[in-house]
Coordinates of C-alpha atoms in Angstrom, one line a residue:
X1 CA 3.1 -19.6 -38.6
X2 CA -0.7 -18.8 -38.5
X3 CA -1.9 -16.9 -35.5
X4 CA -3.9 -18.8 -32.9
X5 CA -7.6 -18.3 -33.4
X6 CA -9.2 -16.0 -30.8
X7 CA -11.7 -17.4 -28.3
X8 CA -15.4 -16.4 -28.6
X9 CA -16.5 -13.2 -26.8
X10 CA -17.7 -13.5 -23.3
X11 CA -21.5 -14.0 -23.0
X12 CA -21.8 -11.0 -20.6
X13 CA -20.2 -8.7 -23.2
X14 CA -22.7 -9.7 -25.8
X15 CA -25.6 -9.5 -23.4
X16 CA -24.6 -5.9 -22.6
X17 CA -24.4 -4.8 -26.2
X18 CA -27.3 -6.7 -27.6
X19 CA -30.0 -4.2 -28.7
X20 CA -32.9 -4.0 -26.2
X21 CA -35.9 -6.3 -26.8
X22 CA -38.1 -3.4 -28.1
X23 CA -35.6 -2.6 -30.9
X24 CA -35.4 -6.3 -31.9
X25 CA -39.2 -6.4 -31.9
X26 CA -39.2 -3.3 -34.2
X27 CA -36.8 -5.0 -36.6
X28 CA -39.0 -8.1 -36.6
X29 CA -42.2 -6.3 -37.0
X30 CA -41.0 -4.4 -40.1
X31 CA -39.6 -7.6 -41.6
X32 CA -42.8 -9.6 -41.0
X33 CA -45.0 -6.8 -42.4
X34 CA -42.9 -6.9 -45.5
X35 CA -43.2 -10.7 -45.9
X36 CA -46.7 -11.4 -44.6
X37 CA -48.6 -8.4 -45.9
X38 CA -52.3 -9.2 -45.4
X39 CA -51.5 -12.8 -44.4
X40 CA -49.8 -16.1 -45.4
X41 CA -52.3 -17.6 -47.9
X42 CA -50.2 -20.7 -48.3
X43 CA -49.9 -21.5 -44.6
X44 CA -53.7 -21.0 -44.4
X45 CA -54.1 -24.3 -46.3
X46 CA -53.0 -26.1 -43.1
X47 CA -55.3 -27.0 -40.2
X48 CA -55.5 -24.3 -37.6
X49 CA -54.1 -25.1 -34.2
X50 CA -51.8 -27.9 -35.4
X51 CA -48.5 -28.0 -33.6
X52 CA -45.1 -28.6 -35.3
X53 CA -41.5 -29.3 -34.4
X54 CA -38.4 -28.3 -36.4
X55 CA -34.6 -28.6 -36.2
X56 CA -32.2 -25.9 -37.3
X57 CA -28.8 -26.8 -38.6
X58 CA -25.9 -25.1 -40.3
X59 CA -24.6 -26.5 -43.6
X60 CA -21.2 -24.8 -43.3
X61 CA -18.7 -23.6 -40.7
X62 CA -19.8 -20.2 -39.3
X63 CA -20.1 -18.0 -36.2
X64 CA -23.6 -17.8 -34.8
X65 CA -25.3 -14.4 -34.3
X66 CA -28.9 -13.3 -34.3
X67 CA -30.6 -15.9 -32.1
X68 CA -32.7 -13.3 -30.4
X69 CA -34.1 -12.0 -33.7
X70 CA -34.8 -15.6 -34.8
X71 CA -36.8 -16.3 -31.6
X72 CA -38.5 -12.9 -31.7
X73 CA -40.0 -13.7 -35.2
X74 CA -41.7 -16.8 -34.0
X75 CA -42.8 -15.3 -30.7
X76 CA -44.5 -12.4 -32.6
X77 CA -46.6 -15.0 -34.4
X78 CA -47.1 -17.6 -31.6
X79 CA -46.7 -16.7 -27.9
X80 CA -46.5 -20.4 -27.1
X81 CA -43.4 -20.9 -29.3
X82 CA -40.4 -22.3 -27.6
X83 CA -36.9 -23.2 -28.6
X84 CA -34.0 -25.1 -27.0
X85 CA -30.7 -23.7 -28.3
X86 CA -27.6 -25.9 -28.4
X87 CA -25.3 -23.1 -29.6
X88 CA -25.0 -19.5 -28.5
X89 CA -24.2 -16.3 -30.2
X90 CA -20.4 -15.9 -30.8
X91 CA -19.8 -19.6 -30.9
X92 CA -17.9 -21.2 -33.8
X93 CA -20.0 -23.7 -35.6
X94 CA -19.1 -26.7 -37.7
X95 CA -20.9 -27.9 -40.8
X96 CA -23.9 -30.1 -40.0
X97 CA -24.2 -28.9 -36.4
X98 CA -27.6 -28.7 -34.8
X99 CA -28.3 -25.2 -33.5
X100 CA -31.7 -25.5 -31.9
X101 CA -34.9 -27.5 -31.8
X102 CA -38.1 -25.4 -31.9
X103 CA -41.8 -26.1 -31.3
X104 CA -44.9 -24.0 -32.0
X105 CA -48.0 -23.7 -34.2
X106 CA -47.3 -25.3 -37.6
X107 CA -48.8 -22.4 -39.5
X108 CA -46.7 -20.0 -37.5
X109 CA -43.5 -21.9 -37.9
X110 CA -44.0 -22.0 -41.7
X111 CA -45.0 -18.3 -41.9
X112 CA -42.1 -17.1 -39.9
X113 CA -39.4 -19.4 -41.3
X114 CA -38.1 -17.2 -44.0
X115 CA -38.0 -14.0 -42.0
X116 CA -36.3 -15.8 -39.0
X117 CA -33.8 -17.4 -41.3
X118 CA -33.1 -14.1 -43.1
X119 CA -32.1 -12.5 -39.8
X120 CA -30.0 -15.4 -38.6
X121 CA -28.1 -16.1 -41.8
X122 CA -27.4 -12.4 -42.4
X123 CA -26.2 -11.7 -38.8
X124 CA -24.2 -15.0 -38.6
X125 CA -22.7 -14.0 -42.0
X126 CA -21.6 -10.7 -40.5
X127 CA -20.2 -12.4 -37.4
X128 CA -18.4 -15.0 -39.5
X129 CA -16.7 -12.4 -41.6
X130 CA -15.7 -10.4 -38.5
X131 CA -14.2 -13.6 -37.0
X132 CA -11.9 -14.0 -40.0
X133 CA -10.6 -10.4 -39.4
X134 CA -10.3 -10.9 -35.7
X135 CA -8.3 -14.1 -36.1
X136 CA -5.9 -12.4 -38.6
X137 CA -4.6 -10.1 -35.8
X138 CA -4.8 -12.6 -32.9
X139 CA -2.0 -11.9 -30.4
X140 CA -1.6 -8.2 -31.3
X141 CA -3.2 -5.3 -29.4
X142 CA -4.7 -3.7 -32.5
X143 CA -8.5 -3.7 -32.6
X144 CA -10.6 -4.2 -35.8
X145 CA -13.4 -1.7 -36.0
X146 CA -16.6 -1.7 -38.0
X147 CA -17.9 1.4 -39.9
X148 CA -21.3 3.0 -40.7
X149 CA -21.4 0.9 -44.0
X150 CA -24.2 -1.2 -42.7
X151 CA -27.5 -2.6 -44.2
X152 CA -30.2 0.1 -43.9
X153 CA -32.3 -0.5 -40.8
X154 CA -30.0 -3.1 -39.4
X155 CA -27.2 -0.9 -37.9
X156 CA -27.5 -2.1 -34.3
X157 CA -28.1 -5.7 -35.3
X158 CA -25.0 -5.8 -37.5
X159 CA -22.8 -4.0 -35.0
X160 CA -23.9 -6.6 -32.4
X161 CA -22.9 -9.3 -34.9
X162 CA -19.5 -7.7 -35.3
X163 CA -19.0 -8.1 -31.6
X164 CA -20.1 -11.8 -31.9
X165 CA -17.3 -12.2 -34.3
X166 CA -14.7 -10.8 -32.0
X167 CA -14.2 -7.3 -33.6
X168 CA -15.2 -4.0 -32.1
X169 CA -17.6 -1.1 -32.8
X170 CA -16.7 2.3 -34.1
X171 CA -19.3 5.1 -33.6
X172 CA -22.9 4.0 -33.8
X173 CA -23.9 7.0 -36.0
X174 CA -23.5 10.7 -36.5
X175 CA -24.7 11.4 -33.0
X176 CA -22.2 9.8 -30.6
X177 CA -18.8 10.9 -31.9
X178 CA -17.2 13.5 -34.2
X179 CA -15.2 12.4 -37.2
X180 CA -13.9 15.4 -39.1
X181 CA -13.3 14.5 -42.7
X182 CA -11.9 16.4 -45.7
X183 CA -15.1 18.3 -46.6
X184 CA -15.5 19.3 -43.0
X185 CA -12.0 20.7 -42.9
X186 CA -12.5 22.6 -46.2
X187 CA -15.7 24.1 -44.9
X188 CA -14.1 25.1 -41.6
X189 CA -10.9 26.5 -43.2
X190 CA -8.3 24.3 -41.4
X191 CA -7.9 21.3 -39.2
X192 CA -7.3 23.5 -36.2
X193 CA -10.5 25.5 -36.9
X194 CA -12.5 22.3 -37.3
X195 CA -11.3 20.8 -34.1
X196 CA -11.8 24.1 -32.2
X197 CA -15.4 24.3 -33.5
X198 CA -16.0 20.7 -32.4
X199 CA -14.8 21.5 -28.9
X200 CA -17.3 24.3 -28.7
X201 CA -20.4 22.6 -30.1
X202 CA -20.0 19.1 -28.6
X203 CA -18.4 19.3 -25.2
X204 CA -17.4 15.9 -23.9
X205 CA -17.7 14.1 -27.2
X206 CA -14.6 12.4 -28.6
X207 CA -13.1 14.1 -31.6
X208 CA -11.4 12.2 -34.5
X209 CA -9.8 13.8 -37.5
X210 CA -9.2 12.1 -40.8
X211 CA -5.8 12.9 -42.4
X212 CA -4.1 12.1 -45.7
X213 CA -0.5 13.0 -44.9
X214 CA 2.1 13.2 -42.1
X215 CA 1.8 17.0 -42.3
X216 CA -2.0 16.8 -41.7
X217 CA -1.3 14.3 -38.9
X218 CA 0.9 16.8 -37.1
X219 CA -1.8 19.5 -37.5
X220 CA -4.4 17.2 -36.0
X221 CA -2.1 16.4 -33.1
X222 CA -1.3 20.0 -32.5
X223 CA -5.0 20.8 -32.5
X224 CA -5.6 18.2 -29.8
X225 CA -7.4 15.5 -31.6
X226 CA -7.9 12.5 -29.4
X227 CA -8.1 10.1 -32.4
X228 CA -6.7 10.4 -35.9
X229 CA -7.8 8.3 -38.9
X230 CA -4.9 7.6 -41.3
X231 CA -6.6 7.4 -44.6
X232 CA -5.0 5.2 -47.2
X233 CA -1.5 5.2 -45.6
X234 CA 0.8 2.5 -46.8
X235 CA 2.7 0.3 -44.3
X236 CA 5.8 2.5 -44.3
X237 CA 3.8 5.7 -43.7
X238 CA 1.8 4.0 -40.9
X239 CA 5.1 3.2 -39.2
X240 CA 6.2 6.9 -39.6
X241 CA 2.8 8.0 -38.2
X242 CA 3.1 5.8 -35.1
X243 CA 6.6 7.2 -34.5
X244 CA 5.5 10.8 -35.0
X245 CA 2.5 10.5 -32.8
X246 CA 4.4 8.8 -29.9
X247 CA 1.2 8.1 -28.0
X248 CA -0.3 11.6 -28.2
X249 CA -3.5 10.2 -29.9
X250 CA -5.1 7.0 -30.8
X251 CA -4.4 6.0 -34.4
X252 CA -6.8 4.3 -36.8
X253 CA -5.8 2.9 -40.2
X254 CA -8.5 2.9 -42.8
X255 CA -9.1 2.8 -46.5
X256 CA -9.5 -0.2 -48.8
X257 CA -7.8 -2.6 -46.3
X258 CA -8.0 -6.2 -47.3
X259 CA -7.9 -9.3 -45.1
X260 CA -4.5 -10.3 -46.6
X261 CA -2.9 -7.0 -45.6
X262 CA -4.4 -6.8 -42.2
X263 CA -1.7 -8.3 -40.0
X264 CA 1.1 -6.3 -41.6
X265 CA -0.9 -3.1 -41.0
X266 CA -1.5 -4.1 -37.4
X267 CA 2.2 -4.8 -36.9
X268 CA 3.0 -1.1 -37.6
X269 CA 1.7 -0.3 -34.2
X270 CA -1.6 1.4 -35.0
X271 CA -4.2 1.1 -32.3
X272 CA -7.2 0.4 -34.6
X273 CA -8.0 -0.7 -38.1
X274 CA -11.5 0.2 -39.5
X275 CA -12.9 -2.1 -42.1
X276 CA -16.2 -1.4 -44.0
X277 CA -16.0 -4.9 -45.4
X278 CA -17.2 -6.4 -42.1
X279 CA -20.7 -5.2 -42.7
X280 CA -21.2 -4.2 -46.3
X281 CA -20.0 -7.4 -48.0
X282 CA -22.1 -10.0 -46.1
X283 CA -22.4 -13.5 -47.4
X284 CA -25.3 -15.2 -45.7
X285 CA -24.6 -18.4 -43.9
X286 CA -26.2 -21.6 -45.3
X287 CA -28.8 -22.7 -42.7
X288 CA -31.5 -25.3 -42.9
X289 CA -34.8 -25.5 -40.9
X290 CA -36.5 -28.8 -41.3
X291 CA -39.8 -30.0 -39.8
X292 CA -39.9 -33.3 -38.1

């Protein structure tokens, strides 16, 4: 029996984790500079001051994410732009569904169309992929986490989209949590030494250790790691790891995990599963913006 699909995330949760307006504006400014350069010489053929109206639809089932970026593009070009959204971020969409109706200067609508659509189709693509993974473990306590394998410059945007899809965020970057990997351990001399150094240099920051065997897991637990990443453990070893840990640390499975294997891994009892595929293998959602 297939698991029951999860409900969309609460709007308040998304509102709390959406990047602040100034960061969205920065994303939009960079993207517009890239596309417009010295100016849209095609849109300049149209009469100045003429107003236009357009309708945005999705041509395929998806999960919506990125409406704030979409609006910010047009607002950057036309302060009189306005849109009436008929769907919200995190909502499941059906093919042919109308998402919003927008109005503004015709030149500005045409100049911003591609940039706005790029943001919306990419972030909705991320959210749609995340929803597939979230649905695969519906009914289980295991969380699906993203990674740092994001599109350069769109880290916060993609991590927001992951939340829209019902999954969860791992660390934002190298600044907000410590993840001790194989090379860190080699440089420090041992797992215990690496964890001890982390405690001294980053007081109050959570410490996670990546391990490749049950012996290394025991070393990490003895050293007091709060989280342990089980790298490329098979299902049998994951069960053994859960039994060995007995709640002493939060366990995260990682390493080449496919959607088809997700539920079996979650059923081993691990707390988290991190999946780079959420953000690095994005398929843009097919959207259409039509004047009329």
